[in-house]
Short mmCIF file of C-alpha atoms in Angstrom, two decimals:
data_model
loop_
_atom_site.label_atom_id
_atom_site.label_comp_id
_atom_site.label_asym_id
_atom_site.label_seq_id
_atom_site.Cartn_x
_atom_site.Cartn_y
_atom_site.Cartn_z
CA UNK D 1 105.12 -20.90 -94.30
CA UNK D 2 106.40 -18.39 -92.01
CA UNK D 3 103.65 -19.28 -89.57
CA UNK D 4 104.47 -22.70 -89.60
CA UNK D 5 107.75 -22.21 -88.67
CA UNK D 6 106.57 -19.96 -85.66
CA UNK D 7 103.85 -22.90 -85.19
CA UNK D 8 106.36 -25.67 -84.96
CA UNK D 9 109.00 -23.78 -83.03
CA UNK D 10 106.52 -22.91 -80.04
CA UNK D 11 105.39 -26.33 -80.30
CA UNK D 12 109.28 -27.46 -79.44
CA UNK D 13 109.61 -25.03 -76.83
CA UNK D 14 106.73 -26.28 -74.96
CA UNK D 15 108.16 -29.78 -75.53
CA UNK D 16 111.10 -28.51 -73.50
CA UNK D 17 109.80 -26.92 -70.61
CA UNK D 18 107.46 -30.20 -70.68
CA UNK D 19 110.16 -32.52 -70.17
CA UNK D 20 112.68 -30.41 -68.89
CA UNK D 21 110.10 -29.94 -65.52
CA UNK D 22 110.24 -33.74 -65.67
CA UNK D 23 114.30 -33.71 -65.70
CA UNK D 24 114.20 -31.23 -62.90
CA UNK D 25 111.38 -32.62 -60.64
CA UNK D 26 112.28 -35.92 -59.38
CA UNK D 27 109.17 -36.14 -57.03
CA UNK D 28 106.52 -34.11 -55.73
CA UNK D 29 105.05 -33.68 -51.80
CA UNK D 30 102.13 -32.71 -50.46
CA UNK D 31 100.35 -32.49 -47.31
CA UNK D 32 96.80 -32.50 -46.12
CA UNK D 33 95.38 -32.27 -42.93
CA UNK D 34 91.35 -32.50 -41.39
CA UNK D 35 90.27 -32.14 -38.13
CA UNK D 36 87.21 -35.03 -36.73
CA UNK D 37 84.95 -34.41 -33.88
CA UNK D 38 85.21 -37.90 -32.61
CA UNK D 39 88.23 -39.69 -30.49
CA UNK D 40 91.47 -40.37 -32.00
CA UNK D 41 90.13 -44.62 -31.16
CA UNK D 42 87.32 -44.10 -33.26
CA UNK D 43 89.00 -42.22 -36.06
CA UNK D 44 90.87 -45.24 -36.53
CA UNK D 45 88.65 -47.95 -36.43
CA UNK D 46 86.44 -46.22 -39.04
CA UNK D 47 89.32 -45.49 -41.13
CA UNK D 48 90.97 -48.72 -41.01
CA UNK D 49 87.42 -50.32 -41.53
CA UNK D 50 87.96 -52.38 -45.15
CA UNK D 51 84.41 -52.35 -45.69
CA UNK D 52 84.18 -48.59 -45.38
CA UNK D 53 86.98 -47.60 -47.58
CA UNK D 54 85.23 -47.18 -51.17
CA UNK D 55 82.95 -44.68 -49.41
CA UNK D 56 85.86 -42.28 -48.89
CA UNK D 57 88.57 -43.53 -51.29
CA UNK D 58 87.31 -42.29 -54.79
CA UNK D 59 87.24 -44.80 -57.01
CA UNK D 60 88.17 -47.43 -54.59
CA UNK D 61 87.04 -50.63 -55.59
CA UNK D 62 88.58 -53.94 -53.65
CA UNK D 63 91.69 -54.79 -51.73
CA UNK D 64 93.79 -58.41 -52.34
CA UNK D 65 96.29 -59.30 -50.09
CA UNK D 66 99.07 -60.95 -51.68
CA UNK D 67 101.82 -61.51 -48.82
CA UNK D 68 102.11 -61.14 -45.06
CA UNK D 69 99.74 -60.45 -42.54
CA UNK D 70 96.78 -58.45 -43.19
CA UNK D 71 97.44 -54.35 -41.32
CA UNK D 72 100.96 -55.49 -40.61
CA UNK D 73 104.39 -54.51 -41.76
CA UNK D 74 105.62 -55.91 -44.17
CA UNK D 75 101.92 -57.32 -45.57
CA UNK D 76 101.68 -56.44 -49.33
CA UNK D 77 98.16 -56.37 -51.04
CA UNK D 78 96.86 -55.14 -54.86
CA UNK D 79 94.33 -52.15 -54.67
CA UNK D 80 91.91 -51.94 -57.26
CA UNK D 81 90.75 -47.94 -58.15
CA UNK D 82 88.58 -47.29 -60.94
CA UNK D 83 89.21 -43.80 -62.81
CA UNK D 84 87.57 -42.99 -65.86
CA UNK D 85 86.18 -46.11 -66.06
CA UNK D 86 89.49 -48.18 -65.90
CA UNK D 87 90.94 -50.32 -63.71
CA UNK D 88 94.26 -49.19 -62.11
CA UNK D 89 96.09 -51.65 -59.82
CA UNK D 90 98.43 -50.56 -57.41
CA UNK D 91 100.88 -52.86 -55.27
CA UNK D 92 100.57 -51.67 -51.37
CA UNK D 93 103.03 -52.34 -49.17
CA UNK D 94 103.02 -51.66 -44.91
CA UNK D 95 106.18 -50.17 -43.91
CA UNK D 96 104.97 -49.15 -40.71
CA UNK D 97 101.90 -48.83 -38.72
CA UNK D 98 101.45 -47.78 -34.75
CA UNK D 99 97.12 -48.05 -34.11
CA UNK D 100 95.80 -44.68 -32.83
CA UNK D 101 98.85 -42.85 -34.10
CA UNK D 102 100.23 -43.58 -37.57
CA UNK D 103 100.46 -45.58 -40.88
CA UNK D 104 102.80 -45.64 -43.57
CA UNK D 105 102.68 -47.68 -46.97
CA UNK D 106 104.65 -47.39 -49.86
CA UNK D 107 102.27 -47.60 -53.29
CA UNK D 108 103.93 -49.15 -56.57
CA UNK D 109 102.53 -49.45 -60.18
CA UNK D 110 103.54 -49.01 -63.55
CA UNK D 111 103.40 -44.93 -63.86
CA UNK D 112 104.20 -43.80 -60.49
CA UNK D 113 105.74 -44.67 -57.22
CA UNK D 114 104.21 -43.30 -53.90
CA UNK D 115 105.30 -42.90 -50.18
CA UNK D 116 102.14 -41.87 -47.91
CA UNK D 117 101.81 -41.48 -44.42
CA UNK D 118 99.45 -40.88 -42.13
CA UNK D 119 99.36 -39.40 -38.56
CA UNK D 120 96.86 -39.25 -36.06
CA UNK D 121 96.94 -36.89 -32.95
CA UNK D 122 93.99 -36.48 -30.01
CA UNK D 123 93.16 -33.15 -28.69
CA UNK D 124 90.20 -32.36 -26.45
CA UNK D 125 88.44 -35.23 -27.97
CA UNK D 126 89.21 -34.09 -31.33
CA UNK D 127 90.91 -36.26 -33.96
CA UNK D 128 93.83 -34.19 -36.02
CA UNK D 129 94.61 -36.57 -39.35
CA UNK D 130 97.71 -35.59 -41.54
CA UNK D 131 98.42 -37.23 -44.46
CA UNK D 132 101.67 -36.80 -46.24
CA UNK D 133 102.75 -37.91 -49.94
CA UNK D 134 105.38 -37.96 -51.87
CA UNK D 135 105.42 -39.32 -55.61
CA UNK D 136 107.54 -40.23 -57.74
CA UNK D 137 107.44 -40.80 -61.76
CA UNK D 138 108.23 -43.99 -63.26
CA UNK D 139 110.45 -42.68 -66.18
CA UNK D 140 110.80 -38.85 -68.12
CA UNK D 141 107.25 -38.81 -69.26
CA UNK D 142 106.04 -40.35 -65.96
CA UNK D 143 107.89 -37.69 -64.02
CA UNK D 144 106.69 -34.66 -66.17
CA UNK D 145 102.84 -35.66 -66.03
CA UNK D 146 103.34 -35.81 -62.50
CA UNK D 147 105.17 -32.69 -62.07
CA UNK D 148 102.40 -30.74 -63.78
CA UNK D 149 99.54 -33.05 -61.38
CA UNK D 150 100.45 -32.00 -57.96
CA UNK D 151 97.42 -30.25 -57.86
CA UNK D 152 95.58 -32.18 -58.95
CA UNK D 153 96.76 -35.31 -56.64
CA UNK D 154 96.22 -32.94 -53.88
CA UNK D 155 92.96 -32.03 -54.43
CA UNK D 156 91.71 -35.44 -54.78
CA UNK D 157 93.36 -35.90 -51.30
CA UNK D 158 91.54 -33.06 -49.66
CA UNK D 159 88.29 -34.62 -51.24
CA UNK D 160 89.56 -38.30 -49.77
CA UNK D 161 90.23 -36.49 -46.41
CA UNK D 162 87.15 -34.47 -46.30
CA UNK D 163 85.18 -37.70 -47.09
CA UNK D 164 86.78 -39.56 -44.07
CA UNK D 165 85.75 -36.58 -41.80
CA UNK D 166 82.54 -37.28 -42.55
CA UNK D 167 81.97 -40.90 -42.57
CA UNK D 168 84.04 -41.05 -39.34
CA UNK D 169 81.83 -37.89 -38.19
CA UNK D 170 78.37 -39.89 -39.17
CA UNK D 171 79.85 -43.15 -37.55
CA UNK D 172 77.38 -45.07 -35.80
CA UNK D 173 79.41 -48.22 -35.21
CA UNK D 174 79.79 -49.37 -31.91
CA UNK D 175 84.14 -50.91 -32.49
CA UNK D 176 84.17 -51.52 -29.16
CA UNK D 177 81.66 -53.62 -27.94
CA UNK D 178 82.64 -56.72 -25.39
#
C-alpha cells in the first residue's frame, strides 16, 4: 500500500510539471538555417514550385486554395500532411511575401497555431534560407505537448530544410526560359 501511495504521488507530480510547462510556455521558437549552391532566383522558383513541394515537405500531400489569389497576401489555402498515416489539415494563410527575399504565412488547425517565415539572402552566388517559427498551443494540453516537442518540430525542420537544399541543389529546371 505504501508503494502505491509513492506510485500515485509521483504520478501527480509529473502531472504538474506536465501542465504546469504548459501554463508557463505560451509558445515556442525556433530557427533553422541552410546554405544552397545555386542563385537566390533559383532557390525560389524551386521552392515555390507546387509540384515540388511533397518531395521536401514530409508528409506533404496536396494544397487547396480556398480564398484570394494563389502566392499572394491575403490568399488562404488547406494543406493536406499525412503523419502516421493520418490526414492533418492545416488552414494557410499569406501575410506577406517579397519573391527572392521572403515569405511569411500564418498556419491554423485544431491543436496548434503557427507563425513561419522565411528569408532568403544571395551571397557569392550562394543562396542563405532562414526559416523562423513560432507555435503556439491551442488550449493547456495543446500548449504542454508542444512545450515538450520543440525538438522535435525542429528537427523535422532541419530535415524539411536539408531536403530543399538538395532538390534545389539537383534542380535541372530551366524557370527562366523566354
Amino acid at each position: 500500500m505504501k508503494y502505491l501511495k509513492y506510485l500515485l504521488g509521483l504520478i501527480l507530480v509529473l502531472i504538474l510539471i506536465f501542465f504546469g510547462r504548459g501554463l508557463l510556455t505560451s509558445s515556442v521558437y525556433y530557427e533553422s538555417e541552410i546554405v544552397v549552391n545555386k542563385p537566390i532566383n533559383e532557390s525560389w522558383e524551386v521552392m515555390s514550385d507546387e509540384s515540388k513541394l511533397p518531395k521536401w515537405i514530409k508528409g506533404f500531400k496536396k494544397t487547396e486554395l480556398i480564398s484570394g489569389t494563389a502566392n499572394s497576401v491575403g490568399a488562404v489555402s488547406k494543406i493536406y500532411i499525412e503523419e502516421n498515416g493520418e490526414e492533418m489539415i492545416m488552414e494557410e494563410t499569406i501575410k506577406g511575401i517579397k519573391p527572392n527575399e521572403f515569405l511569411s504565412m500564418k498556419f491554423t488547425m485544431d491543436f496548434m497555431d503557427m507563425d513561419y517565415d522565411m528569408h532568403l539572402k544571395e551571397n557569392e552566388g550562394k543562396t542563405t534560407i532562414k526559416t523562423i517559427s513560432t507555435t503556439t498551443g491551442n488550449g493547456l494540453l495543446a500548449k504542454s505537448m508542444i512545450a515538450f516537442m520543440t525538438g522535435s518540430m525542429k528537427s523535422q525542420e532541419d530535415e524539411n530544410l536539408q531536403n530543399l537544399k538538395k532538390l534545389i541543389e539537383e534542380n535541372t529546371k530551366d524557370y527562366f526560359q523566354d
